[in-house]
Amino acid sequence: MSASTVPINLDRFTEAITELPLGNLHAKAAELRNSIAHLVASNAQLRGYADDGDRDCRDAIIENNEVIGRMEMRINLLKIEVEKRGYRWGEDEPATVNGKAADQNDHNEVDHAGNSSSNANVQASRTNGGSL
């Protein structure tokens, strides 16, 4: 990362993602995972040089690892936001509503106050610009 670029702090990131549509949350997570994969690959390429004493490569690996850590924190915040909305984060996770296993046919969403409503009501409210 360049010296003139400062990443958004976690509080501002958390606030910003509350306004994003669900698809954008998943897209942002995919973007972050892609960036992490590139940084991991970069570290693998730099490792041999760093092991041979190249301080610049060693420093780059350290910086990449710090960036990876920040990106992983952001992915976790995205996951929390998705789950706060009552949706599952990944296909490999069991569906839950208010911490209880949900029936696959149960299409309820939980709002920020913990109230449950049907997806049809939620979608109608969102379509009409309303809130839960």
N, CA, C and O atoms as a MOPAC input file, in Angstrom:
PM7 MOZYME 1SCF
protein

 N      0.85500 1    -1.16600 1     0.00000 1
 C      0.00000 1     0.00000 1     0.00000 1
 C      0.89700 1     1.22200 1     0.00000 1
 O      1.94300 1     1.22700 1     0.64800 1
 N      0.49900 1     2.24700 1    -0.71500 1
 C      1.33800 1     3.44100 1    -0.77800 1
 C      1.22100 1     4.23600 1     0.51600 1
 O      0.23800 1     4.11500 1     1.24600 1
 N      2.22000 1     5.03700 1     0.78500 1
 C      2.25200 1     5.82000 1     2.02100 1
 C      1.13500 1     6.84900 1     2.07100 1
 O      0.75200 1     7.27900 1     3.15800 1
 N      0.60500 1     7.25500 1     0.92900 1
 C     -0.44400 1     8.27400 1     0.91000 1
 C     -1.85100 1     7.68700 1     1.03100 1
 O     -2.81900 1     8.43800 1     1.15400 1
 N     -1.97900 1     6.37600 1     0.99800 1
 C     -3.27800 1     5.72600 1     1.08000 1
 C     -3.50800 1     5.21400 1     2.49600 1
 O     -2.68500 1     4.49400 1     3.06100 1
 N     -4.64400 1     5.60400 1     3.05000 1
 C     -4.99200 1     5.14700 1     4.39500 1
 C     -6.29800 1     4.37600 1     4.29500 1
 O     -7.28400 1     4.90300 1     3.78100 1
 N     -6.32600 1     3.12700 1     4.78100 1
 C     -7.56500 1     2.36100 1     4.69700 1
 C     -8.63500 1     2.94900 1     5.62200 1
 O     -8.31700 1     3.53800 1     6.65600 1
 N     -9.89400 1     2.78400 1     5.24300 1
 C    -11.01000 1     3.22600 1     6.06200 1
 C    -10.94900 1     2.46100 1     7.39000 1
 O    -10.68300 1     1.25900 1     7.40300 1
 N    -11.19600 1     3.15800 1     8.50300 1
 C    -11.12800 1     2.44900 1     9.78300 1
 C    -12.33800 1     1.52800 1     9.93300 1
 O    -13.34200 1     1.69600 1     9.24100 1
 N    -12.24200 1     0.56700 1    10.82800 1
 C    -13.26700 1    -0.46700 1    10.96700 1
 C    -14.62200 1     0.10400 1    11.36900 1
 O    -15.65200 1    -0.39900 1    10.92000 1
 N    -14.64600 1     1.13900 1    12.20100 1
 C    -15.92400 1     1.73400 1    12.59000 1
 C    -16.63400 1     2.34200 1    11.38800 1
 O    -17.83800 1     2.15000 1    11.21800 1
 N    -15.91300 1     3.06400 1    10.56500 1
 C    -16.50800 1     3.67300 1     9.36400 1
 C    -16.92400 1     2.60000 1     8.36800 1
 O    -17.95900 1     2.72800 1     7.71400 1
 N    -16.12800 1     1.54500 1     8.24900 1
 C    -16.46800 1     0.43700 1     7.35300 1
 C    -17.77400 1    -0.20800 1     7.81400 1
 O    -18.67100 1    -0.45400 1     7.00800 1
 N    -17.87400 1    -0.47800 1     9.11100 1
 C    -19.08100 1    -1.09000 1     9.67400 1
 C    -20.30400 1    -0.22200 1     9.41100 1
 O    -21.36500 1    -0.72600 1     9.04200 1
 N    -20.15200 1     1.06900 1     9.59900 1
 C    -21.26000 1     1.99600 1     9.35400 1
 C    -21.63000 1     2.01900 1     7.87100 1
 O    -22.81200 1     2.02300 1     7.52700 1
 N    -20.64300 1     2.03500 1     7.00800 1
 C    -20.89000 1     2.13900 1     5.57000 1
 C    -21.61700 1     0.90800 1     5.02000 1
 O    -22.47500 1     1.03800 1     4.14700 1
 N    -21.28600 1    -0.26600 1     5.51700 1
 C    -21.88100 1    -1.47400 1     4.93800 1
 C    -23.33800 1    -1.66400 1     5.33700 1
 O    -24.04300 1    -2.45700 1     4.71200 1
 N    -23.80600 1    -0.95900 1     6.36100 1
 C    -25.21000 1    -1.11100 1     6.76100 1
 C    -26.15100 1    -0.62000 1     5.66700 1
 O    -27.31000 1    -1.03200 1     5.61700 1
 N    -25.66800 1     0.25000 1     4.79700 1
 C    -26.49600 1     0.81500 1     3.73100 1
 C    -26.41900 1     0.01100 1     2.43100 1
 O    -27.19500 1     0.26400 1     1.51000 1
 N    -25.50500 1    -0.94200 1     2.34000 1
 C    -25.31900 1    -1.68700 1     1.09800 1
 C    -26.36000 1    -2.79000 1     0.94100 1
 O    -26.76100 1    -3.41400 1     1.92400 1
 N    -26.79900 1    -3.03300 1    -0.29700 1
 C    -27.68000 1    -4.16800 1    -0.55900 1
 C    -26.93100 1    -5.47700 1    -0.28800 1
 O    -25.70200 1    -5.52100 1    -0.31400 1
 N    -27.68700 1    -6.52400 1    -0.03100 1
 C    -27.11900 1    -7.82200 1     0.30900 1
 C    -26.10300 1    -8.29900 1    -0.73300 1
 O    -25.02300 1    -8.76800 1    -0.37500 1
 N    -26.44000 1    -8.18100 1    -2.00100 1
 C    -25.52200 1    -8.63000 1    -3.05600 1
 C    -24.19500 1    -7.89800 1    -3.02900 1
 O    -23.15000 1    -8.48200 1    -3.31900 1
 N    -24.23500 1    -6.62800 1    -2.68400 1
 C    -22.99300 1    -5.84900 1    -2.60900 1
 C    -22.11800 1    -6.31900 1    -1.45000 1
 O    -20.89100 1    -6.27100 1    -1.54700 1
 N    -22.72700 1    -6.76800 1    -0.36300 1
 C    -21.95100 1    -7.28300 1     0.76900 1
 C    -21.17300 1    -8.52600 1     0.33900 1
 O    -19.99000 1    -8.67100 1     0.64800 1
 N    -21.85600 1    -9.41900 1    -0.37900 1
 C    -21.18500 1   -10.63400 1    -0.85600 1
 C    -20.13000 1   -10.29700 1    -1.90900 1
 O    -19.06300 1   -10.91000 1    -1.93700 1
 N    -20.42300 1    -9.32700 1    -2.77000 1
 C    -19.45100 1    -8.92900 1    -3.79000 1
 C    -18.20100 1    -8.32900 1    -3.14300 1
 O    -17.08300 1    -8.59800 1    -3.58100 1
 N    -18.39100 1    -7.52800 1    -2.11400 1
 C    -17.24700 1    -6.93700 1    -1.41300 1
 C    -16.40300 1    -8.02100 1    -0.76000 1
 O    -15.17400 1    -7.95700 1    -0.78300 1
 N    -17.06500 1    -9.01700 1    -0.17700 1
 C    -16.32300 1   -10.12900 1     0.44100 1
 C    -15.52300 1   -10.88500 1    -0.61700 1
 O    -14.37600 1   -11.26200 1    -0.37700 1
 N    -16.12300 1   -11.10800 1    -1.78500 1
 C    -15.41200 1   -11.79900 1    -2.86300 1
 C    -14.20800 1   -10.97900 1    -3.32700 1
 O    -13.14100 1   -11.52900 1    -3.59900 1
 N    -14.39000 1    -9.66700 1    -3.41300 1
 C    -13.28800 1    -8.77900 1    -3.79800 1
 C    -12.15400 1    -8.86000 1    -2.77700 1
 O    -10.98200 1    -8.92900 1    -3.14600 1
 N    -12.50800 1    -8.85000 1    -1.49900 1
 C    -11.49500 1    -8.93600 1    -0.45200 1
 C    -10.78300 1   -10.28700 1    -0.48700 1
 O     -9.56400 1   -10.34600 1    -0.32600 1
 N    -11.53500 1   -11.37900 1    -0.69600 1
 C    -10.90900 1   -12.70700 1    -0.78400 1
 C     -9.94500 1   -12.77800 1    -1.96900 1
 O     -8.87600 1   -13.37900 1    -1.86400 1
 N    -10.31600 1   -12.17200 1    -3.08400 1
 C     -9.44100 1   -12.14200 1    -4.26100 1
 C     -8.15700 1   -11.37400 1    -3.94200 1
 O     -7.06400 1   -11.81200 1    -4.30200 1
 N     -8.28900 1   -10.24800 1    -3.27700 1
 C     -7.10300 1    -9.46200 1    -2.90500 1
 C     -6.20900 1   -10.24700 1    -1.95600 1
 O     -4.98500 1   -10.21300 1    -2.07600 1
 N     -6.82400 1   -10.95300 1    -1.01100 1
 C     -6.05100 1   -11.78100 1    -0.07400 1
 C     -5.28400 1   -12.85200 1    -0.83800 1
 O     -4.11100 1   -13.09600 1    -0.55900 1
 N     -5.94200 1   -13.48900 1    -1.79900 1
 C     -5.28000 1   -14.53800 1    -2.58500 1
 C     -4.06000 1   -13.97500 1    -3.31900 1
 O     -3.02000 1   -14.63000 1    -3.38900 1
 N     -4.18600 1   -12.77500 1    -3.85800 1
 C     -3.04500 1   -12.15200 1    -4.55300 1
 C     -1.91900 1   -11.82300 1    -3.58000 1
 O     -0.74600 1   -11.99500 1    -3.91100 1
 N     -2.26200 1   -11.35400 1    -2.39200 1
 C     -1.23300 1   -11.04600 1    -1.39600 1
 C     -0.52700 1   -12.31000 1    -0.91300 1
 O      0.68500 1   -12.30000 1    -0.70200 1
 N     -1.26800 1   -13.38300 1    -0.73900 1
 C     -0.67100 1   -14.65700 1    -0.33000 1
 C      0.28400 1   -15.15300 1    -1.41900 1
 O      1.38400 1   -15.62300 1    -1.12600 1
 N     -0.14800 1   -15.04300 1    -2.67300 1
 C      0.72500 1   -15.45500 1    -3.78000 1
 C      1.98400 1   -14.58400 1    -3.83600 1
 O      3.08600 1   -15.07800 1    -4.07400 1
 N      1.80000 1   -13.28700 1    -3.61500 1
 C      2.94400 1   -12.37300 1    -3.59800 1
 C      3.91500 1   -12.75700 1    -2.48500 1
 O      5.12800 1   -12.77600 1    -2.68900 1
 N      3.37400 1   -13.06100 1    -1.31400 1
 C      4.23300 1   -13.46800 1    -0.19500 1
 C      5.01700 1   -14.72800 1    -0.53400 1
 O      6.18900 1   -14.84600 1    -0.17700 1
 N      4.37800 1   -15.66400 1    -1.21900 1
 C      5.05900 1   -16.90700 1    -1.58700 1
 C      6.22800 1   -16.61000 1    -2.52900 1
 O      7.29100 1   -17.22200 1    -2.42100 1
 N      6.02200 1   -15.67000 1    -3.44900 1
 C      7.09800 1   -15.30400 1    -4.37300 1
 C      8.22400 1   -14.56100 1    -3.66400 1
 O      9.39400 1   -14.72200 1    -4.01200 1
 N      7.87500 1   -13.75900 1    -2.68600 1
 C      8.87300 1   -12.96300 1    -1.96100 1
 C      9.63600 1   -13.77600 1    -0.91400 1
 O     10.74900 1   -13.41000 1    -0.53600 1
 N      9.04700 1   -14.86900 1    -0.44600 1
 C      9.59900 1   -15.62600 1     0.68300 1
 C     11.04900 1   -16.04300 1     0.44800 1
 O     11.88300 1   -15.87800 1     1.33800 1
 N     11.36000 1   -16.56800 1    -0.70300 1
 C     12.72900 1   -17.02400 1    -0.98200 1
 C     13.73700 1   -15.89700 1    -0.87600 1
 O     14.81800 1   -16.07500 1    -0.31500 1
 N     13.39000 1   -14.75100 1    -1.40800 1
 C     14.29200 1   -13.59700 1    -1.33700 1
 C     14.43600 1   -13.09800 1     0.10300 1
 O     15.52400 1   -12.72900 1     0.54500 1
 N     13.31300 1   -13.09800 1     0.81900 1
 C     13.36100 1   -12.66700 1     2.22100 1
 C     14.22300 1   -13.62500 1     3.04100 1
 O     14.99100 1   -13.19900 1     3.90300 1
 N     14.08700 1   -14.92700 1     2.76100 1
 C     14.88200 1   -15.93000 1     3.47400 1
 C     16.37300 1   -15.78600 1     3.16300 1
 O     17.22200 1   -16.17600 1     3.96600 1
 N     16.68700 1   -15.22000 1     1.98300 1
 C     18.08800 1   -14.99500 1     1.61100 1
 C     18.61500 1   -13.66800 1     2.13700 1
 O     19.74700 1   -13.28500 1     1.83800 1
 N     17.79500 1   -12.96000 1     2.92400 1
 C     18.26300 1   -11.74500 1     3.56800 1
 C     17.79100 1   -10.43700 1     2.95500 1
 O     18.21800 1    -9.37400 1     3.40400 1
 N     16.93900 1   -10.47400 1     1.96000 1
 C     16.44400 1    -9.23100 1     1.35300 1
 C     15.45200 1    -8.57000 1     2.30500 1
 O     14.34100 1    -9.05900 1     2.50700 1
 N     15.87800 1    -7.44800 1     2.88600 1
 C     15.04000 1    -6.74800 1     3.87000 1
 C     13.77900 1    -6.16000 1     3.24500 1
 O     12.72000 1    -6.16000 1     3.87100 1
 N     13.88600 1    -5.65700 1     2.01100 1
 C     12.71200 1    -5.09400 1     1.34400 1
 C     11.62500 1    -6.15500 1     1.16600 1
 O     10.44400 1    -5.89200 1     1.39600 1
 N     12.03400 1    -7.34300 1     0.75900 1
 C     11.06300 1    -8.42900 1     0.58600 1
 C     10.48300 1    -8.84800 1     1.93400 1
 O      9.28700 1    -9.11800 1     2.04300 1
 N     11.33100 1    -8.90100 1     2.95700 1
 C     10.84600 1    -9.24000 1     4.30000 1
 C      9.83700 1    -8.21100 1     4.76600 1
 O      8.78900 1    -8.56800 1     5.30400 1
 N     10.14000 1    -6.93300 1     4.56500 1
 C      9.22900 1    -5.86000 1     4.97100 1
 C      7.91600 1    -5.92000 1     4.18200 1
 O      6.84200 1    -5.66700 1     4.72600 1
 N      8.02100 1    -6.26000 1     2.88900 1
 C      6.81300 1    -6.36800 1     2.06400 1
 C      5.91800 1    -7.50100 1     2.56300 1
 O      4.69500 1    -7.36000 1     2.58100 1
 N      6.51100 1    -8.61100 1     2.96300 1
 C      5.73500 1    -9.73600 1     3.49900 1
 C      5.03500 1    -9.32300 1     4.78500 1
 O      3.86300 1    -9.64000 1     4.99200 1
 N      5.75300 1    -8.61700 1     5.64400 1
 C      5.15700 1    -8.15000 1     6.89700 1
 C      3.98100 1    -7.22300 1     6.61400 1
 O      2.91800 1    -7.35700 1     7.22000 1
 N      4.17500 1    -6.28400 1     5.69600 1
 C      3.09300 1    -5.35800 1     5.35000 1
 C      1.91300 1    -6.10100 1     4.72000 1
 O      0.75800 1    -5.81900 1     5.03900 1
 N      2.20400 1    -7.05000 1     3.82500 1
 C      1.13000 1    -7.83100 1     3.21000 1
 C      0.32800 1    -8.57600 1     4.26300 1
 O     -0.89900 1    -8.63300 1     4.18500 1
 N      1.01200 1    -9.14800 1     5.24900 1
 C      0.31300 1    -9.87600 1     6.31000 1
 C     -0.57500 1    -8.95500 1     7.14200 1
 O     -1.65700 1    -9.35400 1     7.57500 1
 N     -0.12400 1    -7.73900 1     7.36200 1
 C     -0.95500 1    -6.76400 1     8.08100 1
 C     -2.20300 1    -6.42200 1     7.27300 1
 O     -3.30200 1    -6.32900 1     7.81900 1
 N     -2.02300 1    -6.23700 1     5.98000 1
 C     -3.14900 1    -5.92200 1     5.09000 1
 C     -4.11900 1    -7.10600 1     5.05300 1
 O     -5.33300 1    -6.91300 1     5.11000 1
 N     -3.59800 1    -8.31200 1     4.95800 1
 C     -4.44400 1    -9.51400 1     4.97000 1
 C     -5.27800 1    -9.55600 1     6.25300 1
 O     -6.46900 1    -9.86300 1     6.21100 1
 N     -4.65900 1    -9.25000 1     7.37900 1
 C     -5.38100 1    -9.23800 1     8.65300 1
 C     -6.53100 1    -8.24000 1     8.63900 1
 O     -7.62800 1    -8.54600 1     9.10600 1
 N     -6.28300 1    -7.04500 1     8.10300 1
 C     -7.35100 1    -6.03100 1     8.01500 1
 C     -8.46700 1    -6.49200 1     7.08500 1
 O     -9.64600 1    -6.27900 1     7.36500 1
 N     -8.08900 1    -7.12000 1     5.98200 1
 C     -9.10600 1    -7.60800 1     5.04100 1
 C     -9.94400 1    -8.71500 1     5.66700 1
 O    -11.15800 1    -8.76400 1     5.46700 1
 N     -9.31000 1    -9.59800 1     6.41800 1
 C    -10.05200 1   -10.66500 1     7.09500 1
 C    -11.01700 1   -10.08800 1     8.12300 1
 O    -12.12100 1   -10.60700 1     8.28700 1
 N    -10.62400 1    -9.02700 1     8.81600 1
 C    -11.52800 1    -8.36700 1     9.75700 1
 C    -12.73600 1    -7.79700 1     9.02400 1
 O    -13.86200 1    -7.88300 1     9.51200 1
 N    -12.50200 1    -7.22100 1     7.86200 1
 C    -13.60100 1    -6.65500 1     7.07000 1
 C    -14.54900 1    -7.74600 1     6.57800 1
 O    -15.76600 1    -7.55900 1     6.57600 1
 N    -14.00000 1    -8.87300 1     6.16600 1
 C    -14.85500 1    -9.99600 1     5.76100 1
 C    -15.71700 1   -10.43800 1     6.93500 1
 O    -16.90200 1   -10.72400 1     6.76200 1
 N    -15.13900 1   -10.49500 1     8.11000 1
 C    -15.91300 1   -10.87000 1     9.29300 1
 C    -17.01700 1    -9.84300 1     9.56800 1
 O    -18.12800 1   -10.22400 1     9.93800 1
 N    -16.73300 1    -8.56400 1     9.39400 1
 C    -17.75800 1    -7.53600 1     9.58600 1
 C    -18.87000 1    -7.66900 1     8.54500 1
 O    -20.04000 1    -7.45300 1     8.86200 1
 N    -18.51900 1    -8.01900 1     7.32000 1
 C    -19.52500 1    -8.26600 1     6.29500 1
 C    -20.40700 1    -9.44600 1     6.68300 1
 O    -21.62600 1    -9.40000 1     6.52100 1
 N    -19.78600 1   -10.49600 1     7.19200 1
 C    -20.53200 1   -11.67900 1     7.64400 1
 C    -21.50800 1   -11.29200 1     8.75400 1
 O    -22.67200 1   -11.69300 1     8.73000 1
 N    -21.04100 1   -10.52700 1     9.70700 1
 C    -21.89600 1   -10.09700 1    10.81600 1
 C    -23.08100 1    -9.29300 1    10.29200 1
 O    -24.20800 1    -9.48600 1    10.74800 1
 N    -22.84000 1    -8.39500 1     9.34000 1
 C    -23.92100 1    -7.58100 1     8.77400 1
 C    -24.94200 1    -8.44600 1     8.05100 1
 O    -26.14400 1    -8.23900 1     8.21300 1
 N    -24.48900 1    -9.41000 1     7.25700 1
 C    -25.40600 1   -10.29600 1     6.54700 1
 C    -26.25500 1   -11.08500 1     7.54600 1
 O    -27.47100 1   -11.18900 1     7.38500 1
 N    -25.62000 1   -11.63200 1     8.56600 1
 C    -26.34600 1   -12.42400 1     9.55400 1
 C    -27.27800 1   -11.56300 1    10.40100 1
 O    -28.33500 1   -12.02700 1    10.82900 1
 N    -26.88900 1   -10.31100 1    10.64400 1
 C    -27.74300 1    -9.38700 1    11.39700 1
 C    -29.05700 1    -9.15400 1    10.64400 1
 O    -30.10100 1    -8.91500 1    11.25100 1
 N    -28.98300 1    -9.22800 1     9.32000 1
 C    -30.17800 1    -9.04900 1     8.49000 1
 C    -31.02900 1   -10.31000 1     8.41200 1
 O    -32.10100 1   -10.31100 1     7.80600 1
 N    -30.54300 1   -11.37800 1     9.02800 1
 C    -31.30900 1   -12.62000 1     9.05300 1
 C    -30.98600 1   -13.59100 1     7.94500 1
 O    -31.70200 1   -14.57300 1     7.75100 1
 N    -29.92000 1   -13.33100 1     7.21600 1
 C    -29.52800 1   -14.20800 1     6.12900 1
 C    -28.33200 1   -15.05600 1     6.53600 1
 O    -27.59000 1   -14.71000 1     7.45500 1
 N    -28.15800 1   -16.18300 1     5.82800 1
 C    -26.97800 1   -17.01900 1     6.04500 1
 C    -25.80700 1   -16.42000 1     5.29900 1
 O    -25.97400 1   -15.82100 1     4.23700 1
 N    -24.62500 1   -16.58400 1     5.85600 1
 C    -23.42000 1   -16.07000 1     5.21100 1
 C    -22.96400 1   -16.98700 1     4.09500 1
 O    -22.68400 1   -16.52100 1     2.99100 1
 N    -22.88400 1   -18.28300 1     4.35800 1
 C    -22.37200 1   -19.21100 1     3.35900 1
 C    -23.27300 1   -20.40900 1     3.19900 1
 O    -24.04500 1   -20.74300 1     4.09800 1
 N    -23.17600 1   -21.05000 1     2.06500 1
 C    -24.00500 1   -22.21900 1     1.79000 1
 C    -23.67300 1   -23.38900 1     2.71700 1
 O    -24.50800 1   -24.26700 1     2.93500 1
 N    -22.45800 1   -23.39900 1     3.25900 1
 C    -22.05500 1   -24.50700 1     4.10800 1
 C    -22.49900 1   -24.33700 1     5.55500 1
 O    -22.24300 1   -25.20500 1     6.39000 1
 N    -23.15600 1   -23.23600 1     5.85400 1
 C    -23.59700 1   -22.98100 1     7.22200 1
 C    -25.08100 1   -23.28900 1     7.35400 1
 O    -25.85300 1   -23.05100 1     6.42600 1
 N    -25.48000 1   -23.81700 1     8.50700 1
 C    -26.91100 1   -24.06300 1     8.70200 1
 C    -27.66100 1   -22.74700 1     8.83700 1
 O    -27.13800 1   -21.77600 1     9.38400 1
 N    -28.88100 1   -22.72200 1     8.33900 1
 C    -29.70800 1   -21.52200 1     8.45600 1
 C    -30.15800 1   -21.37100 1     9.90000 1
 O    -30.55300 1   -22.34300 1    10.54300 1
 N    -30.09600 1   -20.14800 1    10.40100 1
 C    -30.56400 1   -19.87500 1    11.75600 1
 C    -31.38200 1   -18.59600 1    11.76000 1
 O    -31.15100 1   -17.68500 1    10.96500 1
 N    -32.34200 1   -18.54900 1    12.67100 1
 C    -33.11700 1   -17.34800 1    12.92600 1
 C    -33.10700 1   -17.16400 1    14.43200 1
 O    -33.53900 1   -18.04600 1    15.17400 1
 N    -32.61600 1   -16.02000 1    14.88200 1
 C    -32.48100 1   -15.75000 1    16.31100 1
 C    -31.70600 1   -16.85100 1    17.02500 1
 O    -32.03900 1   -17.21700 1    18.15200 1
 N    -30.67300 1   -17.38000 1    16.37200 1
 C    -29.80800 1   -18.37300 1    16.98700 1
 C    -30.36200 1   -19.78100 1    16.98200 1
 O    -29.71500 1   -20.68900 1    17.50400 1
 N    -31.55700 1   -20.00000 1    16.40200 1
 C    -32.16400 1   -21.32700 1    16.35700 1
 C    -32.16100 1   -21.82600 1    14.92500 1
 O    -32.25700 1   -21.03900 1    13.98300 1
 N    -32.04700 1   -23.15100 1    14.76400 1
 C    -32.05800 1   -23.72400 1    13.42800 1
 C    -33.36300 1   -23.37600 1    12.73600 1
 O    -34.44100 1   -23.47800 1    13.32300 1
 N    -33.25300 1   -22.96900 1    11.49100 1
 C    -34.44800 1   -22.59800 1    10.72400 1
 C    -34.77000 1   -23.68600 1     9.72100 1
 O    -33.86700 1   -24.30300 1     9.15600 1
 N    -36.03800 1   -23.92200 1     9.50000 1
 C    -36.51200 1   -24.84900 1     8.49800 1
 C    -36.14900 1   -24.28600 1     7.12400 1
 O    -36.24000 1   -23.07700 1     6.91200 1
 N    -35.74500 1   -25.13200 1     6.20700 1
 C    -35.39300 1   -24.66100 1     4.87100 1
 C    -36.55100 1   -23.93100 1     4.20900 1
 O    -36.32600 1   -23.06400 1     3.36400 1
 N    -37.78200 1   -24.26000 1     4.57300 1
 C    -38.95200 1   -23.61100 1     3.98000 1
 C    -39.34300 1   -22.35100 1     4.72600 1
 O    -40.24400 1   -21.63800 1     4.28500 1
 N    -38.70800 1   -22.06100 1     5.81800 1
 C    -39.01900 1   -20.88600 1     6.62000 1
 C    -38.27700 1   -19.70000 1     6.02300 1
 O    -37.04600 1   -19.67600 1     6.02400 1
 N    -39.00200 1   -18.72700 1     5.51900 1
 C    -38.38100 1   -17.59200 1     4.84500 1
 C    -38.55000 1   -16.32400 1     5.65800 1
 O    -38.91000 1   -15.28100 1     5.11300 1
 N    -38.29700 1   -16.40100 1     6.93900 1
 C    -38.40900 1   -15.22700 1     7.78900 1
 C    -37.10500 1   -14.47600 1     7.84100 1
 O    -36.02900 1   -15.06500 1     7.73400 1
 N    -37.20400 1   -13.17200 1     8.00600 1
 C    -36.03300 1   -12.31400 1     8.17200 1
 C    -36.17300 1   -11.61700 1     9.50400 1
 O    -37.27900 1   -11.30400 1     9.94500 1
 N    -35.04500 1   -11.37700 1    10.14100 1
 C    -35.04000 1   -10.72100 1    11.43900 1
 C    -34.50600 1    -9.31800 1    11.26000 1
 O    -33.43700 1    -9.13200 1    10.67800 1
 N    -35.24300 1    -8.31300 1    11.75900 1
 C    -34.76600 1    -6.93900 1    11.63700 1
 C    -33.77800 1    -6.63200 1    12.75200 1
 O    -33.47800 1    -7.49700 1    13.57500 1
 N    -33.28000 1    -5.41700 1    12.78100 1
 C    -32.25000 1    -5.03800 1    13.74500 1
 C    -32.75300 1    -5.06400 1    15.17900 1
 O    -31.95000 1    -5.13900 1    16.10800 1
 N    -34.06100 1    -5.00300 1    15.37900 1
 C    -34.61900 1    -5.05500 1    16.73300 1
 C    -34.91700 1    -6.48400 1    17.15700 1
 O    -35.38100 1    -6.70900 1    18.27400 1
 N    -34.65800 1    -7.45600 1    16.28500 1
 C    -34.89700 1    -8.84800 1    16.61300 1
 C    -36.29900 1    -9.30700 1    16.27100 1
 O    -36.68600 1   -10.41200 1    16.65300 1
 N    -37.07400 1    -8.49800 1    15.56600 1
 C    -38.42900 1    -8.86700 1    15.18800 1
 C    -38.39200 1    -9.66200 1    13.89900 1
 O    -37.61500 1    -9.35300 1    12.99500 1
 N    -39.22000 1   -10.67600 1    13.81200 1
 C    -39.25900 1   -11.52700 1    12.64300 1
 C    -40.44300 1   -11.15300 1    11.77000 1
 O    -41.51900 1   -10.83300 1    12.27400 1
 N    -40.24100 1   -11.19500 1    10.45400 1
 C    -41.32300 1   -10.95000 1     9.52000 1
 C    -41.06600 1   -11.77300 1     8.27600 1
 O    -39.93200 1   -12.18100 1     8.02500 1
 N    -42.10500 1   -12.02200 1     7.49200 1
 C    -41.91800 1   -12.84700 1     6.30600 1
 C    -41.11900 1   -12.08400 1     5.26200 1
 O    -41.11700 1   -10.85300 1     5.23400 1
 N    -40.44200 1   -12.83600 1     4.40400 1
 C    -39.67100 1   -12.20500 1     3.33800 1
 C    -40.56800 1   -11.39100 1     2.42400 1
 O    -40.14600 1   -10.35900 1     1.90500 1
 N    -41.80700 1   -11.84100 1     2.21800 1
 C    -42.71100 1   -11.09100 1     1.36200 1
 C    -42.95600 1    -9.70200 1     1.94400 1
 O    -42.94800 1    -8.71200 1     1.21200 1
 N    -43.17400 1    -9.62400 1     3.26300 1
 C    -43.38600 1    -8.32700 1     3.89900 1
 C    -42.12100 1    -7.48900 1     3.86300 1
 O    -42.17300 1    -6.27900 1     3.64000 1
 N    -40.99700 1    -8.13000 1     4.08200 1
 C    -39.71800 1    -7.42100 1     4.05800 1
 C    -39.46700 1    -6.87500 1     2.66300 1
 O    -39.09400 1    -5.71200 1     2.50600 1
 N    -39.67400 1    -7.71800 1     1.63600 1
 C    -39.42400 1    -7.27500 1     0.27100 1
 C    -40.38000 1    -6.15600 1    -0.12200 1
 O    -39.97100 1    -5.19400 1    -0.77200 1
 N    -41.65500 1    -6.26900 1     0.26800 1
 C    -42.61100 1    -5.20500 1    -0.04700 1
 C    -42.21700 1    -3.90000 1     0.63200 1
 O    -42.32600 1    -2.82500 1     0.04100 1
 N    -41.76600 1    -4.00000 1     1.85500 1
 C    -41.34600 1    -2.81100 1     2.58500 1
 C    -40.14600 1    -2.16900 1     1.91000 1
 O    -40.09600 1    -0.94800 1     1.76100 1
 N    -39.17100 1    -2.99000 1     1.49500 1
 C    -37.98200 1    -2.44600 1     0.85100 1
 C    -38.32800 1    -1.84800 1    -0.49900 1
 O    -37.79800 1    -0.80100 1    -0.87100 1
 N    -39.21500 1    -2.50700 1    -1.23800 1
 C    -39.60100 1    -2.02200 1    -2.55700 1
 C    -40.28100 1    -0.66400 1    -2.44100 1
 O    -40.08700 1     0.21100 1    -3.28500 1
 N    -41.07700 1    -0.49600 1    -1.39100 1
 C    -41.80800 1     0.74900 1    -1.19300 1
 C    -40.99700 1     1.79200 1    -0.41500 1
 O    -41.52400 1     2.84600 1    -0.05900 1
 N    -39.72600 1     1.50300 1    -0.15200 1
 C    -38.85500 1     2.45500 1     0.52800 1
 C    -39.06300 1     2.48200 1     2.02600 1
 O    -38.51000 1     3.34800 1     2.70400 1
 N    -39.83800 1     1.56800 1     2.55800 1
 C    -40.10900 1     1.54300 1     3.99200 1
 C    -39.05100 1     0.80100 1     4.75700 1
 O    -38.11100 1     0.25400 1     4.18100 1
 N    -39.20800 1     0.78800 1     6.02700 1
 C    -38.28100 1     0.03100 1     6.86700 1
 C    -39.08600 1    -0.86400 1     7.77500 1
 O    -40.28500 1    -0.66300 1     7.97000 1
 N    -38.42600 1    -1.83800 1     8.31900 1
 C    -39.09000 1    -2.78000 1     9.21700 1
 C    -39.36800 1    -2.16000 1    10.54600 1
 O    -39.92500 1    -2.81500 1    11.42800 1

